[in-house]
Amino acid sequence: MKIGIVCYPTYGGSGIVATELGMAMAKKGHEVHFIAYSQPVKIDFFYAHMNFHQVTVPKYPLFQYEPYELALTSKIVDTVKSFGLELLHVHYAIPHAYAAFNAKQILEEENIFIPIITTLHGTDITLVGNNPLYKPAVTFSINKSDIVTCVSESLKEDTIDFFGIKREILVVPNFIDHSHYDFLEDLCPRYAFANDHEKIVIHVSNFRKVKRIDDIIHIFYNIQKKMPAKLLMVGDGPEKEKAELLCAELGIERKVKFTGKSREVSKLLCLSDLFLLPSEKESFGLSALEAMAAKTPVISSNKGGLPEVNLDGKSGFVCEMGNVDRMTQMALYILGDEAILGRFKKNAYKVSMRFDINKIVPLYEELYQKALKL
Ligand code: GMT
C-alpha cells in the first residue's frame, strides 16, 4: 500500500503514535509518506519505503495568521498526485482531518479518489476541538472522514457526547514496541540519579496544566518524608518553571531533577521505580504505557482512558483525580516493600503486553485494507 500519514512532528503522544505506526508499516513493506511541518522527532530513515514531505507556509505581510491548513491541503494534493498515494491516515483532528477532506475534494475534481482515516487522540476532542470556535469544523471533519478511530473507549464516549456524532467510531488503542524496551534492563544507570537505598519516582510529559504537575510535586514531597527517594521530571512545557519554584519552596530542590526534553525516555523509565500521572484529562496516557513496558508501575488519576491502560491493583493504582493523599498512600505501599514492588513491576510489563505493537498494528492494517475497498 502507499500510505500518507499526516501528523504533528513534535514530542507528544499523537506524533509518536503516528511515527511508530508509519515505521511499522514501512517495515512490513508498505510505502509510507509522512506529511508534517517538520521532520517527526522519532522518524528513522533506516527503513526502506520511508518518505517525509515538509509543509512550508510562505509569509506575506497581509497575513496576520499564516494559512497553514491551505499549505497543508496543497501539500497533501501534490504528494498524493506525485507519489500515487492510495490512502491518507490523519492523526489529530485539528486541522489535519479538515485539510485532508479539502484535499480529497480537490483530488476528486481530477478523478482521483482517496479514502481518509482519521484518528482522534484526545485534546483534539476534549480540550481544543470542543471550543465553540472550532466545533463546527471538527464535527464536519469527523463526519466526512471515511473511517474514524479513537485511542480509547473513553475518548469514543467523549466524542459522541461532545459532538453528537452518529457515525461509526472504532477504538484502536495506542501501542508500544516492546523491542525498544526489552534489552534495556542491563543498561539502566540508576547510580546516575540515586544511591542504592533511594527509590526513583518519575514523571514524563509536556508539562501542560492538564498534567497537574503540582500534584506530582506534593505526592513526591510526602513520599520523601517517609523514605529516601529522588524525583525525575522529564519533559518541558508551560508549568515547568512553576514546578521548579514549588520544589524550592518545599525545600526538596536537591531531590528533584528536571531533565528537560529527553531522547532517552525509555532508559529513564527503566531505571525508575514508580511513574506518576495524576492528569485532569488523558484520553489514553501513552507515557503510562511506556513506563509499564519499562517495568515501572504507575499511580494515575481515574480520568479518561487511564483506567483502560493502568489496571487498578495490577500495573499500579488508579486514584480519584486530585486525591494527593490517596496517591501518596498507594505510592508508599508499592515502594515500601521490595517484594510488592517486584510484583507490580512484573505485572506492569504483563499489562503493557496487551498493547504490544504486534497486536495493534495489524488492526490498522486491516482498516487500511477496508478503506481501499470503499
Ligand atoms: O497532551 C498530551 O499529552 C499530548 C497529546 C497529543 O495529542 O500528542 O496526547 C494525547 O494523545 C496521546 C496519544 O494518543 C494520548 O496518549 C494522551 O492521553 C492524549 N492527551 C490527553 O488526552 C491530554
Short mmCIF file of C-alpha atoms and ligand atoms in Angstrom, two decimals:
data_model
loop_
_atom_site.label_atom_id
_atom_site.label_comp_id
_atom_site.label_asym_id
_atom_site.label_seq_id
_atom_site.Cartn_x
_atom_site.Cartn_y
_atom_site.Cartn_z
CA MET A 1 0.00 0.00 0.00
CA LYS A 2 1.05 3.60 -0.49
CA ILE A 3 0.12 5.38 2.73
CA GLY A 4 0.15 9.10 3.52
CA ILE A 5 0.41 9.97 7.23
CA VAL A 6 -0.39 13.49 8.39
CA CYS A 7 0.68 14.27 11.96
CA TYR A 8 2.28 16.69 14.38
CA PRO A 9 6.01 16.11 14.30
CA THR A 10 6.74 17.09 17.89
CA TYR A 11 7.26 15.15 21.10
CA GLY A 12 3.79 14.28 22.32
CA GLY A 13 1.53 11.30 22.12
CA SER A 14 -0.18 11.69 18.76
CA GLY A 15 3.04 12.37 16.85
CA ILE A 16 4.79 9.42 18.47
CA VAL A 17 1.92 7.02 17.71
CA ALA A 18 1.75 8.23 14.10
CA THR A 19 5.51 7.88 13.63
CA GLU A 20 5.75 4.43 15.22
CA LEU A 21 2.80 3.28 13.13
CA GLY A 22 4.37 4.62 9.92
CA MET A 23 7.67 2.92 10.72
CA ALA A 24 5.89 -0.36 11.46
CA MET A 25 4.06 -0.14 8.11
CA ALA A 26 7.30 0.62 6.26
CA LYS A 27 8.92 -2.40 7.98
CA LYS A 28 6.07 -4.52 6.60
CA GLY A 29 6.94 -3.33 3.10
CA HIS A 30 4.34 -0.60 2.62
CA GLU A 31 5.40 2.74 1.17
CA VAL A 32 4.95 5.44 3.80
CA HIS A 33 4.87 9.21 3.24
CA PHE A 34 4.83 11.49 6.30
CA ILE A 35 3.41 14.97 5.75
CA ALA A 36 4.16 17.45 8.56
CA TYR A 37 5.60 20.91 9.18
CA SER A 38 8.91 19.41 10.27
CA GLN A 39 10.53 16.01 10.42
CA PRO A 40 8.80 13.83 13.06
CA VAL A 41 11.19 13.56 16.04
CA LYS A 42 11.24 9.79 16.21
CA ILE A 43 11.40 9.07 12.50
CA ASP A 44 14.01 6.51 11.46
CA PHE A 45 15.01 6.68 7.83
CA PHE A 46 16.92 3.42 8.02
CA TYR A 47 13.87 1.67 6.68
CA ALA A 48 13.19 1.29 3.01
CA HIS A 49 9.99 2.98 1.78
CA MET A 50 10.15 5.92 4.26
CA ASN A 51 9.49 9.42 2.96
CA PHE A 52 8.95 12.81 4.51
CA HIS A 53 7.31 15.83 2.85
CA GLN A 54 7.60 19.14 4.64
CA VAL A 55 4.74 21.64 4.71
CA THR A 56 6.01 25.21 4.48
CA VAL A 57 3.85 28.29 4.74
CA PRO A 58 5.02 31.24 2.67
CA LYS A 59 5.00 34.52 4.60
CA TYR A 60 3.22 37.61 3.27
CA PRO A 61 2.79 40.95 5.09
CA LEU A 62 -1.00 40.85 4.62
CA PHE A 63 -1.34 37.71 6.71
CA GLN A 64 -1.84 38.27 10.40
CA TYR A 65 -2.23 34.48 10.66
CA GLU A 66 -0.45 32.31 8.15
CA PRO A 67 -2.86 29.88 6.44
CA TYR A 68 -1.33 26.55 7.50
CA GLU A 69 -4.42 24.49 6.53
CA LEU A 70 -4.17 25.83 2.99
CA ALA A 71 -0.49 24.94 2.68
CA LEU A 72 -1.15 21.52 4.20
CA THR A 73 -4.09 20.90 1.86
CA SER A 74 -1.96 21.75 -1.18
CA LYS A 75 0.91 19.61 0.07
CA ILE A 76 -1.44 16.64 0.52
CA VAL A 77 -2.83 17.12 -3.01
CA ASP A 78 0.67 17.34 -4.53
CA THR A 79 2.00 14.35 -2.61
CA VAL A 80 -0.98 12.15 -3.47
CA LYS A 81 -0.56 13.02 -7.15
CA SER A 82 3.24 12.81 -7.32
CA PHE A 83 3.60 9.53 -5.43
CA GLY A 84 0.29 7.87 -6.20
CA LEU A 85 -0.77 7.59 -2.55
CA GLU A 86 -3.71 5.25 -2.03
CA LEU A 87 -4.94 6.35 1.40
CA LEU A 88 -4.47 9.08 3.98
CA HIS A 89 -4.23 8.46 7.72
CA VAL A 90 -4.51 11.72 9.63
CA HIS A 91 -3.66 11.94 13.32
CA TYR A 92 -5.31 14.66 15.44
CA ALA A 93 -8.44 16.25 14.04
CA ILE A 94 -7.29 19.86 14.09
CA PRO A 95 -6.53 20.89 11.40
CA HIS A 96 -5.42 17.62 9.81
CA ALA A 97 -8.83 15.99 9.22
CA TYR A 98 -10.20 19.26 7.84
CA ALA A 99 -7.25 19.75 5.45
CA ALA A 100 -7.43 16.10 4.33
CA PHE A 101 -11.11 16.43 3.45
CA ASN A 102 -10.43 19.54 1.39
CA ALA A 103 -7.55 17.76 -0.37
CA LYS A 104 -9.87 14.84 -1.10
CA GLN A 105 -12.40 17.20 -2.69
CA ILE A 106 -9.73 18.84 -4.84
CA LEU A 107 -8.43 15.45 -5.97
CA GLU A 108 -11.95 14.29 -6.86
CA GLU A 109 -12.10 17.13 -9.40
CA GLU A 110 -9.30 15.28 -11.17
CA ASN A 111 -10.96 11.88 -10.74
CA ILE A 112 -8.54 10.79 -8.03
CA PHE A 113 -10.32 9.10 -5.13
CA ILE A 114 -8.54 8.65 -1.83
CA PRO A 115 -10.02 7.42 1.47
CA ILE A 116 -9.32 9.26 4.74
CA ILE A 117 -8.82 7.54 8.07
CA THR A 118 -8.89 9.97 10.99
CA THR A 119 -7.51 9.01 14.40
CA LEU A 120 -8.67 11.17 17.29
CA HIS A 121 -6.09 11.42 20.06
CA GLY A 122 -7.62 13.31 22.96
CA THR A 123 -7.10 17.02 23.29
CA ASP A 124 -8.40 17.47 19.72
CA ILE A 125 -11.75 16.38 21.22
CA THR A 126 -11.67 17.09 24.95
CA LEU A 127 -9.87 20.43 25.06
CA VAL A 128 -9.25 22.20 21.76
CA GLY A 129 -11.88 20.70 19.45
CA ASN A 130 -14.56 21.32 21.99
CA ASN A 131 -14.03 25.07 21.81
CA PRO A 132 -17.05 26.65 20.04
CA LEU A 133 -14.60 28.41 17.72
CA TYR A 134 -13.53 25.06 16.27
CA LYS A 135 -16.50 22.80 16.95
CA PRO A 136 -18.41 23.08 13.63
CA ALA A 137 -15.24 22.38 11.60
CA VAL A 138 -14.21 19.48 13.84
CA THR A 139 -17.70 17.92 13.73
CA PHE A 140 -17.73 18.27 9.94
CA SER A 141 -14.26 16.68 9.57
CA ILE A 142 -15.18 13.72 11.78
CA ASN A 143 -18.39 13.13 9.84
CA LYS A 144 -16.64 13.42 6.47
CA SER A 145 -13.76 11.01 7.22
CA ASP A 146 -14.20 7.56 5.66
CA ILE A 147 -13.09 5.78 8.83
CA VAL A 148 -12.73 7.29 12.31
CA THR A 149 -10.79 5.74 15.17
CA CYS A 150 -10.27 6.75 18.80
CA VAL A 151 -7.45 5.64 21.08
CA SER A 152 -9.72 4.53 23.95
CA GLU A 153 -13.34 3.69 24.79
CA SER A 154 -13.41 6.77 26.97
CA LEU A 155 -12.42 9.04 24.07
CA LYS A 156 -15.06 7.41 21.89
CA GLU A 157 -17.72 8.26 24.51
CA ASP A 158 -16.43 11.84 24.79
CA THR A 159 -16.51 12.23 21.01
CA ILE A 160 -20.10 11.03 20.84
CA ASP A 161 -21.13 13.20 23.82
CA PHE A 162 -19.34 16.40 22.83
CA PHE A 163 -20.06 16.35 19.11
CA GLY A 164 -23.28 14.37 18.90
CA ILE A 165 -21.62 12.17 16.26
CA LYS A 166 -23.89 9.43 14.92
CA ARG A 167 -21.43 7.70 12.59
CA GLU A 168 -19.37 4.62 13.49
CA ILE A 169 -16.27 5.27 15.59
CA LEU A 170 -13.83 2.42 16.12
CA VAL A 171 -11.49 2.05 19.08
CA VAL A 172 -7.90 1.19 18.24
CA PRO A 173 -5.79 1.63 21.34
CA ASN A 174 -2.28 3.06 21.31
CA PHE A 175 0.54 0.56 21.25
CA ILE A 176 4.12 0.07 22.31
CA ASP A 177 7.09 -1.55 20.61
CA HIS A 178 8.49 -3.78 23.35
CA SER A 179 11.64 -4.43 21.36
CA HIS A 180 12.70 -0.87 22.30
CA TYR A 181 12.49 -1.83 25.98
CA ASP A 182 13.42 -5.48 26.29
CA PHE A 183 17.18 -5.03 26.02
CA LEU A 184 17.29 -2.05 28.39
CA GLU A 185 17.32 -3.74 31.75
CA ASP A 186 21.08 -4.18 31.98
CA LEU A 187 21.71 -0.68 30.73
CA CYS A 188 19.77 1.29 33.33
CA PRO A 189 22.30 3.51 35.11
CA ARG A 190 20.38 4.09 38.37
CA TYR A 191 23.58 5.28 40.03
CA ALA A 192 23.48 8.42 37.82
CA PHE A 193 20.41 9.64 39.69
CA ALA A 194 20.20 7.98 43.08
CA ASN A 195 22.07 6.00 45.72
CA ASP A 196 21.34 2.29 46.12
CA HIS A 197 18.97 2.83 49.04
CA GLU A 198 16.91 5.54 47.31
CA LYS A 199 13.73 4.92 45.30
CA ILE A 200 13.31 6.75 41.98
CA VAL A 201 9.95 8.29 41.10
CA ILE A 202 9.43 9.68 37.59
CA HIS A 203 7.04 11.81 35.55
CA VAL A 204 7.27 12.42 31.79
CA SER A 205 5.05 14.92 29.97
CA ASN A 206 4.65 18.18 28.11
CA PHE A 207 4.11 19.97 31.46
CA ARG A 208 0.74 21.38 30.49
CA LYS A 209 -1.94 22.30 33.04
CA VAL A 210 -3.90 19.06 32.40
CA LYS A 211 -0.99 17.04 33.84
CA ARG A 212 -1.50 18.51 37.35
CA ILE A 213 2.22 18.99 37.93
CA ASP A 214 1.62 20.41 41.45
CA ASP A 215 0.04 17.12 42.49
CA ILE A 216 3.18 15.27 41.39
CA ILE A 217 5.43 17.53 43.46
CA HIS A 218 3.18 17.18 46.52
CA ILE A 219 2.96 13.39 46.22
CA PHE A 220 6.74 13.22 45.99
CA TYR A 221 7.12 15.63 48.91
CA ASN A 222 5.05 13.22 51.01
CA ILE A 223 6.98 10.16 49.78
CA GLN A 224 10.44 11.58 50.56
CA LYS A 225 9.30 12.36 54.13
CA LYS A 226 8.81 8.61 54.66
CA MET A 227 11.68 7.09 52.64
CA PRO A 228 14.84 8.13 50.79
CA ALA A 229 13.78 8.99 47.24
CA LYS A 230 14.51 11.08 44.16
CA LEU A 231 12.10 12.50 41.56
CA LEU A 232 12.86 12.77 37.85
CA MET A 233 10.77 15.33 35.96
CA VAL A 234 11.26 14.67 32.25
CA GLY A 235 9.98 16.98 29.50
CA ASP A 236 9.26 20.64 29.13
CA GLY A 237 6.24 22.94 28.95
CA PRO A 238 4.36 25.87 30.43
CA GLU A 239 4.09 24.53 34.02
CA LYS A 240 7.75 23.61 34.44
CA GLU A 241 9.04 26.85 35.92
CA LYS A 242 6.24 26.95 38.48
CA ALA A 243 7.08 23.36 39.43
CA GLU A 244 10.73 24.26 39.99
CA LEU A 245 9.70 27.13 42.25
CA LEU A 246 7.36 24.85 44.21
CA CYS A 247 10.20 22.36 44.78
CA ALA A 248 12.38 25.18 46.11
CA GLU A 249 9.55 26.42 48.35
CA LEU A 250 9.12 22.92 49.78
CA GLY A 251 12.89 22.56 50.22
CA ILE A 252 13.15 19.46 48.02
CA GLU A 253 15.04 21.02 45.09
CA ARG A 254 18.08 18.77 45.63
CA LYS A 255 15.93 15.67 45.41
CA VAL A 256 14.17 16.64 42.18
CA LYS A 257 15.92 16.62 38.82
CA PHE A 258 14.30 18.43 35.88
CA THR A 259 15.94 16.90 32.82
CA GLY A 260 14.12 18.86 30.08
CA LYS A 261 13.11 17.02 26.89
CA SER A 262 14.98 13.77 26.52
CA ARG A 263 15.67 11.33 23.71
CA GLU A 264 16.43 8.67 26.35
CA VAL A 265 12.97 8.40 27.90
CA SER A 266 12.90 4.60 27.77
CA LYS A 267 16.20 4.40 29.70
CA LEU A 268 14.97 6.89 32.31
CA LEU A 269 11.77 4.89 32.72
CA CYS A 270 13.53 1.60 33.12
CA LEU A 271 15.78 2.87 35.91
CA SER A 272 12.75 4.21 37.81
CA ASP A 273 10.56 2.53 40.42
CA LEU A 274 7.30 4.40 40.04
CA PHE A 275 5.62 6.60 37.41
CA LEU A 276 3.16 9.35 38.40
CA LEU A 277 0.39 10.54 36.06
CA PRO A 278 -2.33 12.35 38.07
CA SER A 279 -3.79 14.12 34.98
CA GLU A 280 -7.04 16.03 34.87
CA LYS A 281 -7.69 14.58 31.37
CA GLU A 282 -5.92 11.82 29.49
CA SER A 283 -7.54 10.05 26.55
CA PHE A 284 -5.11 7.15 26.84
CA GLY A 285 -1.87 8.00 28.66
CA LEU A 286 0.80 6.76 26.29
CA SER A 287 3.51 7.78 28.76
CA ALA A 288 1.98 5.43 31.36
CA LEU A 289 2.11 2.59 28.84
CA GLU A 290 5.74 3.42 28.06
CA ALA A 291 6.51 3.25 31.79
CA MET A 292 4.76 -0.12 32.10
CA ALA A 293 6.70 -1.53 29.14
CA ALA A 294 9.84 -0.49 31.04
CA LYS A 295 8.53 -2.49 34.06
CA THR A 296 7.68 0.64 36.03
CA PRO A 297 4.33 0.63 37.87
CA VAL A 298 2.01 3.62 37.60
CA ILE A 299 -0.03 5.72 40.00
CA SER A 300 -2.55 7.59 37.87
CA SER A 301 -5.77 9.50 38.18
CA ASN A 302 -9.05 7.91 37.12
CA LYS A 303 -9.67 10.31 34.24
CA GLY A 304 -10.39 9.48 30.58
CA GLY A 305 -8.77 6.33 29.24
CA LEU A 306 -6.31 5.89 32.11
CA PRO A 307 -8.23 3.06 33.82
CA GLU A 308 -8.21 1.19 30.47
CA VAL A 309 -4.40 1.29 30.42
CA ASN A 310 -3.33 1.26 34.08
CA LEU A 311 -5.16 -1.64 35.69
CA ASP A 312 -6.01 -0.78 39.30
CA GLY A 313 -4.19 -3.03 41.76
CA LYS A 314 -2.23 -4.76 39.00
CA SER A 315 0.02 -2.43 36.97
CA GLY A 316 -0.27 0.22 39.69
CA PHE A 317 -3.18 2.12 41.20
CA VAL A 318 -5.91 4.32 39.78
CA CYS A 319 -6.95 7.04 42.26
CA GLU A 320 -9.54 9.78 42.18
CA MET A 321 -8.16 12.83 40.38
CA GLY A 322 -6.77 15.37 42.86
CA ASN A 323 -6.62 12.94 45.78
CA VAL A 324 -2.95 13.50 46.62
CA ASP A 325 -3.21 11.69 49.98
CA ARG A 326 -4.56 8.50 48.40
CA MET A 327 -1.92 8.65 45.64
CA THR A 328 0.80 9.08 48.29
CA GLN A 329 -0.59 6.16 50.30
CA MET A 330 -0.58 3.85 47.25
CA ALA A 331 2.89 5.03 46.20
CA LEU A 332 4.24 4.23 49.66
CA TYR A 333 2.53 0.83 49.55
CA ILE A 334 4.28 -0.07 46.27
CA LEU A 335 7.65 1.43 47.13
CA GLY A 336 7.75 0.31 50.77
CA ASP A 337 8.33 -3.39 50.20
CA GLU A 338 10.72 -4.96 47.68
CA ALA A 339 8.50 -7.99 47.12
CA ILE A 340 5.44 -5.83 46.43
CA LEU A 341 7.46 -3.55 44.15
CA GLY A 342 8.78 -6.59 42.26
CA ARG A 343 5.26 -7.92 41.79
CA PHE A 344 3.94 -4.60 40.47
CA LYS A 345 6.90 -4.25 38.10
CA LYS A 346 6.24 -7.69 36.64
CA ASN A 347 2.51 -7.03 36.32
CA ALA A 348 3.05 -3.59 34.76
CA TYR A 349 5.03 -5.28 32.00
CA LYS A 350 2.42 -8.02 31.61
CA VAL A 351 -0.41 -5.48 31.25
CA SER A 352 1.64 -3.48 28.73
CA MET A 353 1.85 -6.62 26.56
CA ARG A 354 -1.89 -6.19 25.81
CA PHE A 355 -0.88 -3.13 23.81
CA ASP A 356 2.08 -4.68 22.03
CA ILE A 357 2.76 -3.26 18.58
CA ASN A 358 2.31 -6.69 17.00
CA LYS A 359 -1.25 -6.87 18.32
CA ILE A 360 -2.36 -3.35 17.37
CA VAL A 361 -0.64 -2.54 14.08
CA PRO A 362 -2.48 -5.37 12.25
CA LEU A 363 -5.76 -3.70 13.32
CA TYR A 364 -4.72 -0.56 11.48
CA GLU A 365 -3.55 -2.62 8.52
CA GLU A 366 -6.99 -4.26 8.34
CA LEU A 367 -8.63 -0.83 8.41
CA TYR A 368 -6.38 0.32 5.60
CA GLN A 369 -7.43 -2.69 3.51
CA LYS A 370 -11.06 -1.92 4.30
CA ALA A 371 -10.59 1.74 3.32
CA LEU A 372 -9.13 0.74 -0.05
CA LYS A 373 -12.31 -1.15 -0.83
CA LEU A 374 -14.60 1.81 -0.09
O1 GMT B 1 -1.32 16.49 25.86
C1 GMT B 1 -0.72 15.49 25.52
O2 GMT B 1 -0.45 14.58 26.28
C2 GMT B 1 -0.33 15.35 24.05
C3 GMT B 1 -1.43 14.76 23.28
C4 GMT B 1 -1.10 14.64 21.80
O3 GMT B 1 -2.03 14.71 21.03
O4 GMT B 1 0.04 14.47 21.39
O5 GMT B 1 -1.71 13.48 23.85
C5 GMT B 1 -2.97 12.90 23.62
O6 GMT B 1 -2.75 11.83 22.71
C6 GMT B 1 -1.96 10.75 23.24
C7 GMT B 1 -1.74 9.73 22.11
O7 GMT B 1 -2.93 9.16 21.66
C8 GMT B 1 -2.66 10.15 24.46
O8 GMT B 1 -1.87 9.09 24.98
C9 GMT B 1 -2.81 11.24 25.53
O9 GMT B 1 -3.52 10.70 26.62
C10 GMT B 1 -3.58 12.42 24.95
N1 GMT B 1 -3.55 13.53 25.92
C11 GMT B 1 -4.66 13.95 26.53
O10 GMT B 1 -5.76 13.46 26.34
C12 GMT B 1 -4.46 15.06 27.50
#
